[in-house]
Coordinates of C-alpha atoms in Angstrom, one line a residue:
Chain A
X81 CA 26.8 18.9 -0.1
X82 CA 27.2 15.8 2.1
X83 CA 24.6 14.1 0.0
X84 CA 26.5 14.9 -3.2
X85 CA 29.7 13.4 -1.7
X86 CA 27.9 10.2 -0.8
X87 CA 26.5 10.0 -4.3
X88 CA 29.9 10.6 -5.7
X89 CA 31.5 7.9 -3.5
X90 CA 28.8 5.4 -4.5
X91 CA 29.1 6.1 -8.2
X92 CA 32.9 5.7 -8.1
X93 CA 33.1 2.7 -5.8
X94 CA 29.7 1.1 -6.4
X95 CA 30.7 -2.0 -4.5
X96 CA 27.3 -3.3 -3.5
X97 CA 25.0 -2.1 -6.2
X98 CA 22.0 -4.3 -7.2
X99 CA 22.5 -7.3 -4.9
X100 CA 21.8 -10.9 -5.6
X101 CA 18.3 -12.2 -6.1
X102 CA 16.9 -15.5 -4.8
X103 CA 14.3 -17.7 -6.6
X104 CA 11.4 -18.7 -4.4
X105 CA 9.3 -21.7 -5.6
X106 CA 5.5 -21.7 -5.7
X107 CA 3.7 -23.1 -2.7
X108 CA 0.9 -22.5 -0.3
X109 CA 1.0 -20.3 2.7
X110 CA -1.4 -19.5 5.6
X111 CA -1.0 -15.8 6.3
X112 CA -1.9 -14.5 9.7
X113 CA -4.9 -12.6 8.3
X114 CA -7.0 -12.7 5.1
X115 CA -8.2 -16.3 5.1
X116 CA -12.0 -16.7 4.9
X117 CA -13.9 -19.4 6.8
X118 CA -13.1 -22.7 5.2
X119 CA -9.8 -21.5 3.7
X120 CA -6.6 -22.8 5.2
X121 CA -4.0 -21.3 2.9
X122 CA -3.4 -19.2 -0.2
X123 CA -1.4 -20.2 -3.3
X124 CA 1.8 -18.3 -3.8
X125 CA 3.2 -18.2 -7.3
X126 CA 7.0 -18.6 -7.9
X127 CA 8.8 -15.3 -7.7
X128 CA 12.2 -13.8 -7.1
X129 CA 13.2 -11.6 -4.2
X130 CA 16.3 -9.5 -3.4
X131 CA 18.6 -11.5 -1.1
X132 CA 19.1 -8.4 1.1
X133 CA 17.2 -5.2 1.7
X134 CA 18.0 -2.4 -0.8
X135 CA 21.2 -0.6 0.4
X136 CA 21.9 3.0 0.6
X137 CA 24.4 2.6 -2.2
X138 CA 21.7 1.0 -4.4
X139 CA 19.3 3.9 -3.5
X140 CA 22.0 6.5 -4.2
X141 CA 22.5 5.1 -7.7
X142 CA 18.7 5.4 -8.2
X143 CA 18.7 9.0 -7.0
X144 CA 21.5 9.9 -9.3
X145 CA 19.5 8.7 -12.3
X146 CA 16.0 9.7 -11.2
X147 CA 16.4 13.1 -9.5
X148 CA 12.7 13.5 -8.9
X149 CA 13.1 11.2 -5.9
X150 CA 15.9 13.2 -4.3
X151 CA 15.4 14.8 -0.9
X152 CA 13.7 18.1 -1.4
X153 CA 12.2 17.2 -4.8
X154 CA 9.5 14.9 -3.5
X155 CA 6.1 16.5 -2.7
X156 CA 4.5 16.1 0.8
X157 CA 1.8 13.8 -0.7
X158 CA 4.5 11.3 -1.6
X159 CA 6.8 11.4 1.5
X160 CA 6.7 13.1 4.8
X161 CA 9.2 15.7 5.9
X162 CA 11.7 13.1 7.3
X163 CA 12.3 11.6 3.9
X164 CA 16.0 10.6 3.6
X165 CA 16.7 12.9 6.6
X166 CA 19.9 11.2 7.6
X167 CA 20.8 9.6 4.3
X168 CA 23.5 12.1 3.4
X169 CA 25.2 11.7 6.8
X170 CA 25.2 7.9 6.7
X171 CA 28.6 6.3 6.7
X172 CA 27.8 2.8 5.6
X173 CA 26.7 2.5 2.0
X174 CA 26.0 -1.2 2.4
X175 CA 23.4 -0.7 5.2
X176 CA 19.8 -0.8 4.2
X177 CA 18.3 2.4 3.0
X178 CA 15.6 3.6 5.4
X179 CA 13.5 6.8 5.7
X180 CA 11.9 6.1 2.4
X181 CA 8.2 6.3 1.7
X182 CA 6.2 3.5 0.0
X183 CA 6.0 5.6 -3.1
X184 CA 9.8 6.0 -3.2
X185 CA 10.3 2.3 -2.6
X186 CA 7.9 1.4 -5.3
X187 CA 9.6 3.8 -7.8
X188 CA 13.0 2.3 -7.0
X189 CA 11.7 -1.3 -7.6
X190 CA 10.1 -0.2 -10.8
X191 CA 13.4 1.4 -11.9
X192 CA 15.0 -2.1 -11.2
X193 CA 12.2 -3.7 -13.4
X194 CA 10.7 -5.2 -10.3
X195 CA 8.0 -4.4 -7.8
X196 CA 7.5 -4.5 -4.1
X197 CA 6.6 -8.0 -2.8
X198 CA 3.0 -8.5 -1.7
X199 CA 2.5 -9.0 2.0
X200 CA 1.7 -12.7 1.3
X201 CA 5.0 -13.1 -0.6
X202 CA 7.0 -11.4 2.1
X203 CA 5.5 -13.4 4.9
X204 CA 5.9 -16.6 2.8
X205 CA 9.7 -15.8 2.5
X206 CA 10.0 -14.6 6.1
X207 CA 8.4 -17.7 7.6
X208 CA 11.5 -19.8 6.6
X209 CA 14.5 -20.3 8.8
X210 CA 17.9 -21.8 7.7
X211 CA 16.5 -25.3 7.1
X212 CA 12.6 -25.1 7.0
X213 CA 10.2 -23.4 4.6
X214 CA 7.8 -22.7 7.4
X215 CA 9.3 -22.3 10.9
X216 CA 6.6 -19.9 12.1
X217 CA 5.1 -22.4 14.5
X218 CA 8.5 -22.9 16.2
X219 CA 8.6 -21.0 19.5
X220 CA 12.3 -20.4 19.4
X221 CA 12.2 -19.0 15.9
X222 CA 9.4 -16.7 16.8
X223 CA 11.1 -15.7 20.0
X224 CA 14.3 -14.7 18.2
X225 CA 12.3 -12.3 16.1
X226 CA 10.4 -10.9 19.0
X227 CA 13.6 -10.3 20.9
X228 CA 14.6 -8.0 18.0
X229 CA 11.3 -6.3 18.0
X230 CA 11.6 -5.6 21.7
X231 CA 15.0 -4.0 21.5
X232 CA 15.2 -0.2 21.6
X233 CA 16.8 1.4 18.5
X234 CA 20.5 2.1 18.8
X235 CA 23.2 3.8 16.8
X236 CA 24.7 1.4 14.3
X237 CA 21.7 -0.9 14.3
X238 CA 21.6 -1.0 10.5
X239 CA 25.2 -2.1 10.1
X240 CA 24.5 -5.7 11.3
X241 CA 23.9 -8.7 9.1
X242 CA 20.3 -9.4 10.2
X243 CA 18.8 -12.9 10.2
X244 CA 20.9 -15.5 8.5
X245 CA 20.3 -16.8 4.9
X246 CA 17.2 -18.8 5.0
X247 CA 16.3 -22.0 3.1
X248 CA 15.3 -19.9 0.1
X249 CA 18.6 -18.0 0.1
X250 CA 17.1 -14.8 1.5
X251 CA 18.8 -12.8 4.2
X252 CA 17.9 -10.3 6.9
X253 CA 14.2 -10.5 6.6
X254 CA 14.3 -10.1 10.4
X255 CA 16.6 -8.3 12.8
X256 CA 17.6 -5.3 10.7
X257 CA 14.7 -3.2 9.3
X258 CA 10.9 -3.4 8.8
X259 CA 10.1 -3.6 5.1
X260 CA 7.4 -2.1 2.9
X261 CA 5.1 -4.5 1.0
X262 CA 3.0 -3.7 -2.1
X263 CA -0.3 -4.0 -0.2
X264 CA 1.0 -3.1 3.3
X265 CA -2.3 -1.5 4.4
X266 CA -4.7 -4.1 3.1
X267 CA -5.7 -5.4 6.5
X268 CA -9.3 -6.0 7.4
X269 CA -9.7 -7.7 10.8
X270 CA -13.4 -8.2 10.8
X271 CA -15.5 -9.9 8.2
X272 CA -17.7 -6.9 7.8
X273 CA -16.3 -3.5 6.9
X274 CA -19.6 -1.6 6.8
X275 CA -18.9 0.4 10.0
X276 CA -16.1 2.6 8.7
X277 CA -12.7 2.6 7.2
X278 CA -10.7 2.9 10.4
X279 CA -10.9 -0.6 11.6
X280 CA -7.3 -1.4 10.9
X281 CA -6.0 1.6 12.8
X282 CA -8.1 0.7 15.9
X283 CA -6.9 -2.8 15.7
X284 CA -3.3 -1.7 16.2
X285 CA -3.7 -1.0 19.9
X286 CA -5.8 -4.1 20.4
X287 CA -4.5 -6.8 22.7
X288 CA -4.6 -9.9 20.7
X289 CA -4.4 -11.7 17.4
X290 CA -8.1 -12.8 17.6
X291 CA -9.5 -13.8 14.3
X292 CA -6.1 -14.7 13.0
X293 CA -5.2 -18.0 11.6
X294 CA -2.2 -18.6 13.9
X295 CA -2.5 -17.0 17.2
X296 CA 0.9 -18.3 18.4
X297 CA 2.8 -16.4 15.7
X298 CA 2.9 -13.1 17.7
X299 CA 5.8 -11.9 15.6
X300 CA 3.7 -11.9 12.5
X301 CA 0.9 -10.1 14.4
X302 CA 3.4 -7.4 15.3
X303 CA 4.3 -7.0 11.6
X304 CA 0.7 -6.7 10.5
X305 CA 0.1 -4.2 13.3
X306 CA 3.2 -2.2 12.3
X307 CA 2.1 -2.1 8.6
X308 CA -1.4 -1.1 9.4
X309 CA -0.1 1.9 11.3
X310 CA 1.6 3.3 8.2
X311 CA 0.4 5.5 5.4
X312 CA 2.1 5.3 2.0
X313 CA 3.9 8.6 2.6
X314 CA 5.2 7.5 6.0
X315 CA 8.9 7.6 6.6
X316 CA 10.7 5.8 9.5
X317 CA 14.3 5.4 10.6
X318 CA 14.1 1.6 10.6
X319 CA 11.7 1.0 7.7
X320 CA 13.3 -0.1 4.4
X321 CA 12.4 -2.5 1.6
X322 CA 13.5 -5.0 -1.0
X323 CA 12.2 -5.7 -4.4
X324 CA 10.5 -8.8 -6.0
X325 CA 10.5 -9.9 -9.6
X326 CA 8.2 -12.1 -11.7
X327 CA 10.8 -13.2 -14.3
X328 CA 11.5 -16.5 -12.5
X329 CA 14.4 -18.4 -13.9
X330 CA 16.3 -15.5 -15.4
X331 CA 19.6 -14.4 -14.0
X332 CA 19.6 -11.0 -12.3
Chain B
X286 CA 4.3 -9.2 25.5
X287 CA 2.1 -6.4 26.9
X288 CA 5.1 -4.1 26.9
X289 CA 5.7 -4.9 23.2
X290 CA 2.1 -4.1 22.3
X291 CA 2.2 -0.9 24.2
X292 CA 5.5 0.1 22.5
X293 CA 3.9 -0.6 19.1
X294 CA 0.9 1.6 20.0
X295 CA 3.3 4.5 20.6
X296 CA 5.1 3.8 17.3
X297 CA 1.7 4.0 15.5
X298 CA 0.8 7.3 17.0
X299 CA 4.0 8.9 15.7
X300 CA 4.1 7.0 12.4
X301 CA 0.6 7.6 11.1
X302 CA 0.6 11.1 9.7
X303 CA -3.0 12.3 9.9
X304 CA -4.5 15.2 8.1
X305 CA -1.6 15.5 5.7
X306 CA -2.0 16.6 2.1
X307 CA -3.5 14.0 -0.3
X308 CA -3.4 14.7 -4.0
X309 CA -4.7 12.3 -6.7
X310 CA -2.3 14.1 -9.1
X311 CA 0.9 13.5 -7.1
X312 CA 1.5 10.5 -9.4
X313 CA -0.1 10.2 -12.8
X314 CA -2.6 7.3 -13.2
X315 CA -4.1 6.0 -16.5
X316 CA -7.6 4.6 -16.9
X317 CA -10.1 3.6 -19.6
X318 CA -13.8 4.3 -19.9
X319 CA -16.3 1.7 -21.0
X320 CA -16.2 3.2 -24.5
X321 CA -12.5 2.4 -24.6
X322 CA -11.3 5.9 -24.2
X323 CA -7.9 6.3 -22.4
X324 CA -8.1 9.0 -19.7
X325 CA -6.0 10.3 -16.9
X326 CA -7.1 12.1 -13.8
X327 CA -4.8 15.0 -14.7
X328 CA -7.2 15.7 -17.6
X329 CA -9.7 16.6 -14.9
X330 CA -7.5 19.4 -13.6
X331 CA -9.6 22.5 -13.1
X332 CA -12.8 20.7 -12.1
X333 CA -14.3 19.6 -8.8
X334 CA -15.5 16.0 -8.7
X335 CA -16.6 13.2 -6.3
X336 CA -14.4 10.1 -6.4
X337 CA -15.3 6.7 -5.1
X338 CA -14.6 3.0 -5.6
X339 CA -16.8 0.0 -6.4
X340 CA -16.7 -3.2 -8.4
X341 CA -19.5 -4.4 -10.6
X342 CA -19.9 -7.9 -9.2
X343 CA -19.9 -6.7 -5.6
X344 CA -22.9 -7.9 -3.8
X345 CA -22.0 -6.3 -0.5
X346 CA -21.6 -2.5 0.0
X347 CA -21.0 -1.3 -3.5
X348 CA -24.7 -1.0 -4.5
X349 CA -25.2 1.1 -1.4
X350 CA -22.2 3.3 -2.4
X351 CA -23.8 3.8 -5.8
X352 CA -27.1 4.7 -4.2
X353 CA -25.3 7.2 -2.0
X354 CA -23.5 8.8 -5.0
X355 CA -26.9 9.1 -6.8
X356 CA -28.3 10.9 -3.7
X357 CA -25.3 13.2 -3.6
X358 CA -25.6 13.9 -7.3
X359 CA -29.3 14.7 -7.0
X360 CA -28.8 16.9 -3.9
X361 CA -26.0 18.9 -5.5
X362 CA -27.9 19.4 -8.7
X363 CA -30.9 20.7 -6.7
X364 CA -28.6 23.1 -4.8
X365 CA -27.3 24.5 -8.1
X366 CA -23.9 22.9 -7.7
X367 CA -23.8 20.0 -10.2
X368 CA -20.7 17.8 -9.6
X369 CA -18.9 15.2 -11.8
X370 CA -18.9 11.7 -10.3
X371 CA -15.9 9.5 -10.9
X372 CA -16.2 5.8 -9.9
X373 CA -13.1 3.7 -10.1
X374 CA -13.3 -0.1 -10.4
X375 CA -11.7 -2.2 -7.7
X376 CA -11.7 -5.3 -9.9
X377 CA -9.9 -4.5 -13.2
X378 CA -9.7 -8.2 -14.1
X379 CA -13.5 -8.6 -14.3
X380 CA -14.9 -5.2 -14.9
X381 CA -14.9 -5.3 -18.7
X382 CA -16.6 -2.6 -20.7
X383 CA -19.7 -4.9 -20.9
X384 CA -19.8 -5.4 -17.1
X385 CA -19.5 -1.6 -16.6
X386 CA -22.3 -1.0 -19.1
X387 CA -24.5 -3.6 -17.3
X388 CA -23.7 -1.9 -14.0
X389 CA -24.8 1.4 -15.5
X390 CA -28.1 -0.1 -16.7
X391 CA -28.7 -1.8 -13.4
X392 CA -28.4 1.5 -11.5
X393 CA -30.2 3.7 -14.1
X394 CA -27.1 5.5 -15.0
X395 CA -27.0 5.0 -18.7
X396 CA -27.7 8.7 -19.4
X397 CA -25.8 10.0 -16.5
X398 CA -23.3 12.1 -18.5
X399 CA -21.6 13.5 -15.4
X400 CA -20.7 10.0 -14.3
X401 CA -17.4 8.3 -15.4
X402 CA -16.7 4.7 -14.5
X403 CA -13.0 4.1 -14.9
X404 CA -11.1 0.8 -15.0
X405 CA -7.3 0.6 -15.0
X406 CA -4.4 -1.8 -14.4
X407 CA -4.0 -3.2 -10.9
X408 CA -0.8 -1.2 -10.5
X409 CA -2.7 2.0 -11.4
X410 CA -5.4 1.1 -8.9
X411 CA -2.9 0.5 -6.2
X412 CA -1.2 3.9 -6.9
X413 CA -4.5 5.8 -6.7
X414 CA -5.8 4.1 -3.6
X415 CA -2.4 4.6 -1.8
X416 CA -2.5 8.3 -2.6
X417 CA -5.9 8.4 -0.9
X418 CA -5.1 6.0 1.9
X419 CA -8.0 3.9 0.7
X420 CA -7.6 0.2 1.6
X421 CA -8.7 -2.8 -0.4
X422 CA -7.7 -6.5 -0.4
X423 CA -8.7 -9.2 -2.9
X424 CA -9.0 -12.8 -1.6
X425 CA -6.9 -14.6 -4.2
X426 CA -9.1 -17.7 -4.2
X427 CA -12.7 -16.5 -3.6
X428 CA -12.2 -13.2 -5.5
X429 CA -14.1 -11.3 -2.9
X430 CA -12.7 -7.8 -2.4
X431 CA -12.7 -6.3 1.1
X432 CA -12.5 -2.5 0.9
X433 CA -13.0 0.8 2.6
X434 CA -16.1 2.8 1.9
X435 CA -15.4 6.4 1.3
X436 CA -16.3 9.2 -1.1
X437 CA -13.7 11.9 -1.7
X438 CA -14.3 15.4 -2.8
X439 CA -11.4 16.3 -5.2
X440 CA -10.5 20.0 -5.9
X441 CA -9.5 21.4 -9.3
X442 CA -5.8 21.0 -8.2
X443 CA -6.4 17.3 -7.3
X444 CA -6.4 17.7 -3.6
X445 CA -8.9 15.9 -1.3
X446 CA -11.0 18.6 0.3
X447 CA -13.6 16.4 2.0
X448 CA -14.3 12.7 2.7
X449 CA -17.5 11.0 3.8
X450 CA -18.6 7.4 4.3
X451 CA -20.1 6.0 1.2
X452 CA -22.6 4.1 3.2
X453 CA -24.2 5.8 6.2
X454 CA -24.1 9.3 7.6
X455 CA -25.5 12.6 6.3
X456 CA -24.4 14.3 3.1
X457 CA -24.5 17.8 4.6
X458 CA -20.9 18.4 5.3
X459 CA -19.8 17.1 2.0
X460 CA -22.4 19.1 0.1
X461 CA -21.3 22.3 2.0
X462 CA -17.7 21.7 1.0
X463 CA -18.6 21.8 -2.8
X464 CA -18.3 25.4 -3.9
X465 CA -21.0 27.1 -6.0
X466 CA -20.0 27.5 -9.6
X467 CA -18.7 30.9 -10.4
X468 CA -20.5 33.0 -13.0
X469 CA -19.7 31.9 -16.5
X470 CA -18.2 28.6 -15.5

């Protein structure tokens, strides 16, 4: 019943549906993992990215149109039991939607004619601060992110603004929620995967960022570790998402 | 720093849901065979099959995976439990029908009727591999694809009933998980 009332509220008010989208230029970026010997960066094609994470109001609009993704309608293979567990009780429709699986996030972005950003694209966007395209080598920038990662979860955490608008015009990539990426689990930390398929999971509890391109970027290391702990059906109270788009240059 | 890493380890233990249901039919995926036929995995409903992933230009582990699938195929046939084999390409951009035909020829699979080699769009591949928690990553410049090595036993309802390494290790457990055909089937 509560869920219905939230849906009704959103449909009537709809104050924050389908937020603004930022244009990100093409460039090159050195992700923490994935580069082979002799490679120093990867090309990133121009793309568009939601300015803010998808809100509960946005997601409620999706659920009202696509009922197969409502709580109770989604099979266990696509989302674990905590899917949207507190969604109906949430009071702030502008806060990021969380407790959504990868599959649900992907379905939402597809409904918006977009897709999830790749990990490379997300990290490319998230390396920027208010004035620089790549601040990831700046100790203060990294420390601010780590301070957030180190905070215990509290009531009302999702109501904040998150990190300020960066040089690309993207907000809250840090400080609010973790975010799904299209290839979140594609992490291979050794050059040889012949032993088994569980290398990425064992890596999570490892001590260091050995083998990575930029050992000083411990915040990025934490994000890769976090992603590699997930399965596509996983649902977490502080895990949300935003969508990316390929139609560069068009208005949202 | 150490505290953070420890905290993250705890997160991982609660976040990763192990042993949960995996169904290749939870989302529909579409593929094409090398003869150009459009197929979906839901059309395989009602049949057991082995499912694995390779790409035809792979010089690393994929030929070993193919060899293991051939051993599995022969072992099951000998045990009176013939099983379909579905191999999905990890490189849709390059695995053209010609490349797939050449792969069949290279591995003496041209007359292997029970074997299907399927190629789909990147999005379809991502969907299927996510349903199976099978990881792959393509280096955008070298084109080399890092990937897990696993063979899945898929039940008539699309659920994964057994998994084995596609490289080393014995076949026994996987073979035992394949039911004998019922009379008349």
